[in-house]
Amino acid sequence: MGCSSEGVAAALRAAAEVVAEHRSELVELDRAIGDGDHGENMSRGFTAIVSALETEVPATPAGVAKLAATTLISKVGGAAGPLYGTAFLRASTRLGDADSLDVPLLVAALQAALDGVQARGKAVGGDATMVDALIPAVSAAEACPADASIADVLTAAADAADRGAESTVDLVPRKGRASYLGERAVGHMDPGARSTALLLRAFAEAAR
Amino acid sequence: MKKIINDPATVVAESLRGLAVAHADILRVRDDPAVVVRADAPVARKVAVISGGGAGHEPLHGGFVGRGMLDAAVPGAVFTSPTPDAVQAAVAATTGPSGALLIVKNYTGDVLNFETAAELAAAEDLDVRSVVIDDDVAVKDSTFTAGRRGVGGTVLLEKIVGAAAERGDSLDAVEALARKVVGQVRSIGVALSAPIVPHVGEPSFDLGPDEIEFGIGIHGEPGRERIPAEPADALVARMVEAIVSDLPYESGDKVLLFTNSMGATPLLELYLAHGIAERLLAERGIVVERRLVGPYITSLEMQGMSLTLLKLDDELTELWDAPVWTPALRWGI
């Protein structure tokens, strides 16, 4: 079963709710190793996406993803704006003009999002960034059986992203503001990896 | 949290409104996206010098907009880099055929957003270049990190590059000069207390009454190490050693010494520390020829200070002395 542009919009609205609920948690994670603005910035960005969708829901999944991308780039700032913005932009490009999203397209879009984030931020696995949640998420999505539903694929990706985010606790950050702390950042989960896991979980729940 | 604000969400916009009315003779504030621009911009046949970054470091950068320094400053949310469209708006408001130089502090967010803005400008056929400043010796300079942070050296870079642009230097010359300054400026900072980011509402880190964070940046992130509080003589010696051993600055070098308050350290302590630093540098044969003392690149109400050393030559000294007329730096006019 496919997912229309309205379904993608619903997933983004769900993500906005989850980001708002976890705003303080993301602030706290970021306060430990950075400057404490991640929850605030993500919340500002996703609130803006929801208002943009109130005006108009674009006709294709790609159109919705692009709206999310441009909104995040122009509202969030910091590193999260360009990184998440690039992720949605690359996913949008990969979705092309399809009027609904199926599993192979979803997996390809997730891979494109990961590639985009890595191209912009230059992080690799093990640097203690959002990439540590995204890499296992994409692998898990790719490993899903051919008859899996969109909800199954997103759930597998969200589960893997949770474990990936958890793995950043033991890592020495090598990118982003946390890298300035070096060893002192060990013992703290990367806020970007956590927000990536939260978004994928929200998408998975919305797809159910 | 006690702060003189209305709503954390409108802190930056309301502050910019105040900046605009307080310094209407020097600058204008454009809304949506917010950009601080010289009142006489765009200045014909002049390279535009533009910088920006998160709010919360006042007077950086908005306080340095004006004749002889910045053509525009792009503020982001508190401690958050501005978005590319805001940087692009600053470029559009100030940049002509002579092009623009963007001064970018080395933080992932600033670099990514300014990079994107420079690409957008290139698409408009504007010659826009970027120089990244990374003067903080507290951070190990390695390919495995985001690199060193840009801190106090940013103020000196903006003044010197701004003076060169004001006298009519080409974009090539201004860019080369900026890279030269970046190559010979180094800083270190310490914190005695943490700042409170308005939308967070509690201190950015917890510090005991007898503890100091050594090697901090400007965003309330913890520093290189936590050390027991010590008298000013010992602390300043530790800071001078961290800087001088880095470049290294050698006996006989002429330098500019910049002693900066992180926001809440009063001039009483700042001048005390500055005096110690000058004495220690003299003992090493390093000649302090120019000085700047005060709160110029701050972290909200953080208690603490930073020291910045810039190696001078005749060209840099002349540009430092050149007239400047901004809200926070004014001389020679």
XYZ file of C-alpha atoms in Angstrom:
541
model
C 0.000 0.000 0.000
C 1.312 3.424 -0.864
C 1.382 6.679 1.005
C 0.029 9.871 -0.557
C 1.280 13.420 -0.049
C -1.411 13.797 2.619
C 0.110 10.787 4.430
C 3.573 12.385 4.340
C 2.074 15.613 5.648
C 0.399 13.686 8.478
C 3.752 12.111 9.355
C 5.337 15.563 9.568
C 2.526 16.837 11.798
C 3.058 13.817 14.051
C 6.796 14.545 14.080
C 6.104 18.134 15.124
C 4.078 16.888 18.097
C 6.810 14.475 19.148
C 9.505 17.147 18.814
C 7.428 19.517 20.950
C 6.893 16.806 23.593
C 10.630 16.085 23.715
C 11.785 19.691 23.479
C 13.107 19.760 27.053
C 14.803 16.388 26.725
C 16.673 17.557 23.605
C 17.608 20.807 25.340
C 18.975 18.824 28.285
C 20.993 16.457 26.056
C 22.447 19.431 24.204
C 23.107 21.382 27.397
C 25.402 18.587 28.567
C 27.717 18.787 25.567
C 26.790 21.905 23.604
C 24.806 25.048 24.158
C 21.359 23.648 24.822
C 19.499 24.945 21.785
C 18.701 21.741 19.873
C 15.217 21.199 21.320
C 14.304 24.842 20.816
C 15.574 24.904 17.234
C 13.883 21.660 16.193
C 10.664 22.751 17.804
C 10.779 26.095 15.979
C 11.428 24.328 12.656
C 8.680 21.730 12.908
C 6.136 24.244 14.184
C 6.899 26.256 11.051
C 6.407 23.145 8.881
C 2.969 22.564 10.412
C 1.928 26.168 9.713
C 3.223 25.927 6.152
C 1.148 22.762 5.645
C -1.938 24.586 6.915
C -1.693 26.935 3.945
C -1.275 24.187 1.384
C -0.324 20.522 1.189
C 1.730 20.022 -2.000
C 0.376 17.431 -4.452
C 3.224 14.919 -4.273
C 5.254 13.355 -1.453
C 8.309 15.017 -3.003
C 6.565 18.388 -2.803
C 5.813 17.886 0.890
C 9.406 16.816 1.613
C 10.706 19.869 -0.244
C 8.425 22.159 1.740
C 9.815 20.611 4.929
C 13.367 21.078 3.628
C 13.051 24.750 2.732
C 11.201 25.498 5.966
C 13.891 23.836 8.100
C 16.703 25.586 6.195
C 15.101 29.019 6.574
C 13.790 28.689 10.150
C 16.148 26.524 12.185
C 19.702 27.846 11.758
C 22.554 26.211 13.657
C 23.781 22.893 12.287
C 20.390 21.186 12.538
C 18.760 23.487 9.950
C 21.104 22.780 7.048
C 21.573 19.100 7.981
C 17.900 18.155 8.371
C 17.043 20.526 5.533
C 19.491 18.740 3.250
C 18.122 15.355 4.354
C 14.563 16.291 3.340
C 15.767 18.026 0.161
C 17.691 14.959 -1.034
C 14.771 12.700 -0.118
C 12.479 14.999 -2.086
C 14.719 14.860 -5.157
C 14.814 11.065 -4.949
C 11.010 10.868 -4.711
C 10.714 12.648 -8.052
C 7.188 13.092 -9.380
C 5.707 9.913 -7.869
C 2.203 10.653 -6.579
C 2.523 8.084 -3.835
C 5.278 6.564 -1.755
C 5.932 2.798 -1.803
C 8.495 0.757 0.120
C 11.321 0.752 -2.468
C 10.929 4.507 -2.930
C 10.885 5.075 0.832
C 14.098 3.080 1.290
C 15.750 4.972 -1.577
C 14.646 8.301 -0.071
C 16.065 7.357 3.322
C 19.377 6.454 1.684
C 19.379 9.762 -0.219
C 18.725 11.612 3.037
C 21.682 9.893 4.703
C 23.948 10.632 1.732
C 22.897 14.292 1.874
C 23.596 14.621 5.573
C 27.022 13.051 5.144
C 27.859 15.247 2.162
C 26.978 18.425 4.114
C 28.285 17.553 7.538
C 31.215 15.317 6.561
C 30.475 12.981 9.487
C 30.974 9.237 9.326
C 29.699 6.488 11.595
C 31.284 6.647 15.027
C 31.679 10.450 15.098
C 28.789 10.686 17.606
C 26.332 12.588 15.400
C 22.885 12.066 13.860
C 24.654 9.894 11.277
C 25.059 7.224 13.976
C 21.263 6.936 14.095
C 20.710 7.283 10.341
C 23.192 4.668 9.108
C 21.667 1.742 11.062
C 18.174 3.043 10.270
C 18.828 2.925 6.521
C 20.440 -0.538 6.802
C 17.460 -1.839 8.753
C 15.031 -0.398 6.204
C 16.979 -1.999 3.348
C 16.961 -5.365 5.135
C 13.162 -5.479 5.386
C 11.431 -8.283 3.427
C 9.902 -7.439 0.071
C 6.335 -7.695 1.375
C 6.900 -5.390 4.352
C 4.572 -2.402 4.740
C 5.704 1.202 4.982
C 4.896 1.071 8.699
C 7.052 -2.073 9.118
C 9.977 -0.463 7.318
C 9.768 2.744 9.340
C 9.422 0.785 12.587
C 12.533 -1.252 11.782
C 14.359 1.975 10.931
C 13.193 3.653 14.159
C 14.253 0.646 16.277
C 17.714 0.696 14.684
C 17.958 4.465 15.098
C 17.155 4.114 18.813
C 20.035 1.674 19.236
C 22.264 3.902 17.120
C 21.456 6.934 19.254
C 22.150 4.883 22.382
C 25.558 3.927 20.951
C 26.656 7.583 20.853
C 26.745 7.634 24.664
C 30.072 5.789 24.646
C 31.645 7.678 21.736
C 34.102 10.576 21.670
C 32.422 13.197 19.437
C 34.434 14.183 16.385
C 32.032 16.579 14.670
C 29.884 19.479 15.745
C 30.086 21.485 18.924
C 30.405 18.412 21.151
C 33.761 17.649 19.497
C 35.258 20.608 21.374
C 34.836 18.670 24.593
C 36.561 15.510 23.357
C 36.685 12.861 26.084
C 34.569 15.043 28.376
C 31.566 14.366 26.164
C 31.724 10.608 26.692
C 28.711 9.409 28.675
C 26.253 11.730 26.911
C 23.907 10.836 24.081
C 24.249 12.968 20.952
C 21.156 15.201 20.717
C 21.088 15.014 16.904
C 21.102 11.216 16.960
C 18.284 11.322 19.493
C 16.178 13.727 17.418
C 16.710 11.554 14.326
C 15.450 8.511 16.248
C 12.448 10.514 17.519
C 11.508 11.653 14.008
C 11.685 8.131 12.584
C 9.567 6.820 15.487
C 6.987 9.528 14.839
C 6.897 8.662 11.119
C 6.502 4.949 11.964
C 3.633 5.605 14.390
C 1.930 7.874 11.849
C 2.172 5.143 9.202
C 0.357 2.621 11.428
C 15.826 32.736 35.907
C 15.731 36.498 36.309
C 16.262 38.427 33.107
C 15.078 41.728 31.696
C 13.020 40.161 28.927
C 9.394 39.685 27.926
C 9.412 36.362 26.115
C 12.391 34.131 25.235
C 11.007 33.820 21.696
C 11.216 37.575 21.011
C 14.445 38.461 22.860
C 16.558 38.938 19.741
C 13.972 40.906 17.752
C 13.237 43.256 20.667
C 16.943 43.784 21.338
C 17.543 44.642 17.669
C 14.744 47.194 17.852
C 16.611 48.854 20.713
C 19.914 48.724 18.860
C 18.273 50.416 15.880
C 16.867 53.352 17.838
C 19.996 53.751 19.966
C 22.265 53.995 16.930
C 20.061 55.320 14.158
C 22.942 57.551 12.990
C 25.077 54.473 12.235
C 22.875 51.547 11.284
C 19.467 50.247 10.266
C 17.785 46.990 11.224
C 15.861 45.255 8.459
C 13.156 42.774 9.401
C 12.296 39.315 8.201
C 14.911 38.054 8.013
C 16.583 40.306 10.574
C 19.768 41.965 9.344
C 21.766 44.878 10.782
C 23.031 47.106 7.963
C 25.131 50.282 7.782
C 22.916 53.318 7.446
C 24.713 54.362 4.251
C 24.708 50.884 2.647
C 25.363 49.932 -0.042
C 28.601 51.922 -0.208
C 29.680 52.313 -3.818
C 32.961 50.762 -5.013
C 33.632 49.068 -1.697
C 34.020 45.422 -0.742
C 31.215 44.596 1.702
C 32.381 42.979 4.931
C 29.671 40.846 6.502
C 29.649 38.694 9.586
C 27.107 37.099 11.818
C 26.291 34.300 14.164
C 24.072 33.529 17.083
C 22.866 36.381 19.276
C 24.074 36.454 22.872
C 27.626 37.673 22.126
C 26.845 41.405 22.112
C 28.297 43.760 21.002
C 29.463 41.155 18.443
C 28.413 41.450 15.576
C 25.694 44.126 15.384
C 27.731 46.486 17.567
C 30.489 46.480 14.975
C 28.399 47.613 12.035
C 29.449 51.014 10.782
C 32.131 53.007 9.011
C 35.494 51.241 9.067
C 34.211 47.857 10.193
C 31.193 45.763 9.112
C 28.710 46.599 6.363
C 26.216 44.115 7.782
C 25.731 41.723 10.668
C 23.386 38.757 10.569
C 22.046 37.696 13.960
C 20.662 34.230 14.573
C 18.647 33.056 17.555
C 20.599 33.040 20.833
C 23.790 30.977 20.313
C 22.378 29.675 17.005
C 23.810 30.565 13.619
C 21.602 32.557 11.250
C 19.923 30.864 8.301
C 21.219 31.138 4.708
C 18.365 33.363 3.584
C 19.247 35.870 6.324
C 22.894 35.924 5.214
C 21.717 36.279 1.638
C 19.575 39.271 2.642
C 22.671 40.903 4.169
C 24.595 40.297 0.959
C 21.773 41.729 -1.143
C 21.609 44.877 1.005
C 25.320 45.662 0.881
C 27.053 44.010 -2.024
C 27.792 45.468 -5.435
C 30.316 44.737 -8.189
C 33.213 44.904 -5.683
C 31.943 41.763 -3.970
C 31.750 40.748 -0.333
C 33.778 38.945 2.272
C 31.933 36.826 4.822
C 33.700 36.420 8.171
C 32.643 33.069 9.617
C 33.480 31.696 13.052
C 34.386 28.037 12.971
C 31.278 26.296 14.268
C 29.534 23.629 12.210
C 26.271 25.587 12.063
C 27.880 28.872 11.044
C 30.042 27.210 8.416
C 27.122 25.262 6.893
C 24.716 28.216 6.766
C 27.265 30.725 5.428
C 28.498 28.158 2.884
C 24.960 27.742 1.600
C 24.488 31.522 1.506
C 27.700 31.962 -0.499
C 26.397 29.421 -3.023
C 23.117 31.322 -3.309
C 25.066 34.560 -3.856
C 27.226 32.958 -6.524
C 24.047 31.974 -8.322
C 23.204 35.710 -8.419
C 26.602 36.437 -10.037
C 27.948 38.172 -6.939
C 31.568 37.633 -5.951
C 31.211 36.480 -2.363
C 34.094 34.820 -0.509
C 34.335 33.406 2.999
C 37.075 33.351 5.580
C 36.736 31.067 8.592
C 38.341 32.217 11.843
C 39.565 29.526 14.258
C 41.745 31.177 16.908
C 40.871 29.160 20.034
C 43.944 27.315 21.319
C 41.805 25.362 23.821
C 40.684 23.001 21.088
C 43.006 20.427 19.615
C 43.449 21.167 15.945
C 42.940 17.805 14.374
C 41.226 16.293 11.375
C 39.107 14.306 13.822
C 37.268 17.327 15.227
C 35.293 20.206 13.773
C 38.527 22.189 14.202
C 39.246 25.101 16.461
C 36.514 27.511 17.458
C 36.406 31.127 16.375
C 36.418 33.357 19.463
C 38.014 36.696 20.478
C 40.155 36.968 17.348
C 36.937 37.626 15.426
C 36.704 41.182 16.812
C 40.253 42.048 15.731
C 39.718 40.421 12.323
C 36.542 42.421 11.698
C 38.243 45.706 12.636
C 41.323 45.165 10.479
C 39.517 43.758 7.462
C 36.853 46.444 7.772
C 39.535 49.149 7.655
C 41.080 47.646 4.536
C 37.705 47.496 2.791
C 36.956 51.083 3.839
C 40.147 52.395 2.222
C 39.153 50.685 -1.023
C 41.197 47.477 -1.110
C 40.071 44.884 -3.662
C 38.271 41.692 -2.672
C 41.432 39.702 -3.438
C 43.453 41.951 -1.132
C 40.843 41.945 1.633
C 40.538 38.161 1.506
C 44.322 37.686 1.611
C 44.573 40.083 4.546
C 41.846 38.189 6.419
C 43.704 34.900 5.962
C 46.888 36.540 7.203
C 45.176 37.782 10.369
C 43.607 34.363 10.990
C 47.069 32.854 10.735
C 48.572 34.999 13.477
C 45.841 35.427 16.087
C 45.265 33.105 19.052
C 42.905 33.119 22.056
C 42.031 31.312 25.275
C 39.028 31.764 27.573
C 38.025 30.881 31.129
C 34.638 30.817 32.866
C 33.859 31.364 36.526
C 30.135 30.839 35.994
C 27.798 29.634 33.248
C 25.436 31.758 31.168
C 21.664 31.272 31.165
C 20.249 30.951 27.659
C 16.787 32.616 27.765
C 14.879 29.687 26.249
C 16.666 27.155 28.476
C 16.198 29.087 31.706
C 18.961 27.465 33.744
C 22.772 27.671 33.705
C 24.469 25.995 30.722
C 26.731 23.989 33.008
C 27.089 23.467 36.729
C 30.210 24.846 38.326
C 31.098 24.542 41.999
C 31.931 27.679 43.992
C 35.652 26.866 43.886
C 35.870 25.684 40.287
C 36.845 27.334 37.008
C 36.261 26.067 33.479
C 39.499 26.516 31.550
C 39.481 26.685 27.756
C 35.862 27.646 27.141
C 34.287 28.869 23.938
C 31.576 31.514 23.718
C 28.415 29.407 23.917
C 28.368 28.288 27.513
C 29.703 24.897 26.566
C 32.097 23.387 29.109
C 35.794 23.970 28.494
C 38.988 21.988 28.046
C 39.268 21.148 31.728
C 37.890 22.044 35.115
C 40.436 23.444 37.534
C 40.298 24.681 41.128
C 39.856 28.440 41.433
C 43.219 30.193 41.793
C 44.496 33.755 42.235
C 44.581 36.001 39.162
C 48.392 35.816 38.882
C 48.329 32.046 38.469
C 45.244 31.974 36.243
C 46.477 34.651 33.843
C 49.896 32.952 33.709
C 48.147 29.731 32.719
C 46.255 31.569 29.973
C 49.289 33.418 28.622
C 51.244 30.158 28.550
C 48.454 28.410 26.602
C 48.484 31.119 23.928
C 52.192 31.850 23.629
C 53.177 28.197 23.436
C 50.753 27.699 20.552
C 51.938 29.846 17.650
C 54.516 30.360 19.189
C 54.932 34.072 19.734
C 58.599 34.839 20.096
C 60.679 37.304 22.018
C 60.798 40.551 20.074
C 57.364 40.097 18.498
C 55.043 43.089 18.494
C 51.481 42.208 19.431
C 47.996 43.490 20.119
C 46.656 42.215 23.450
C 42.881 41.965 23.732
C 41.490 41.308 27.205
C 37.790 40.488 26.917
C 35.032 40.100 29.494
C 32.616 37.226 28.841
C 29.790 39.464 30.014
C 29.665 39.498 33.805
C 33.292 40.032 34.770
C 33.624 43.720 35.686
C 36.304 46.068 34.422
C 37.811 46.072 37.938
C 38.899 42.474 37.439
C 39.473 42.809 33.708
C 42.040 45.602 34.058
C 43.676 43.689 36.894
C 44.051 40.664 34.620
C 45.175 42.812 31.696
C 47.956 44.297 33.800
C 49.195 40.855 34.758
C 49.098 39.663 31.148
C 51.124 42.664 29.957
C 53.730 42.033 32.652
C 54.003 38.335 31.769
C 54.336 39.104 28.057
C 57.040 41.702 28.795
C 58.940 39.076 30.784
C 58.931 36.941 27.635
C 60.195 39.814 25.516
C 56.868 40.154 23.690
C 56.079 43.801 23.060
C 52.458 44.865 23.513
C 51.979 47.742 21.060
C 48.185 47.969 20.949
C 45.445 47.044 23.424
C 41.724 46.464 23.631
C 40.091 45.897 27.024
C 36.386 45.410 27.655
C 33.331 43.284 26.895
C 33.417 42.902 23.107
C 32.591 39.218 22.468
C 30.483 37.925 25.318
C 28.412 34.917 26.333
C 25.340 36.519 27.868
C 25.997 37.003 31.604
C 28.812 34.483 31.902
C 31.519 35.439 34.389
C 34.923 34.979 32.850
C 37.412 36.437 30.430
C 39.428 35.663 27.359
C 42.853 36.759 26.187
C 43.656 37.218 22.504
C 47.068 37.905 21.025
C 47.568 39.174 17.481
C 51.035 39.419 16.006
C 51.368 42.881 14.442
C 53.333 44.313 11.561
C 53.221 47.856 10.169
C 50.273 47.084 7.890
C 48.134 45.528 10.619
C 48.969 48.309 13.086
C 47.992 50.970 10.555
C 44.680 49.225 9.832
C 43.984 48.780 13.548
C 44.564 52.506 14.101
C 42.395 53.511 11.138
C 39.169 55.397 11.934
C 36.174 53.342 13.051
C 32.638 54.508 13.904
C 30.365 51.774 15.224
C 28.190 51.417 18.342
C 30.908 49.506 20.224
C 34.222 50.671 18.730
C 34.879 54.310 17.885
C 38.093 56.161 17.336
C 39.982 58.348 14.918
C 36.930 60.234 13.663
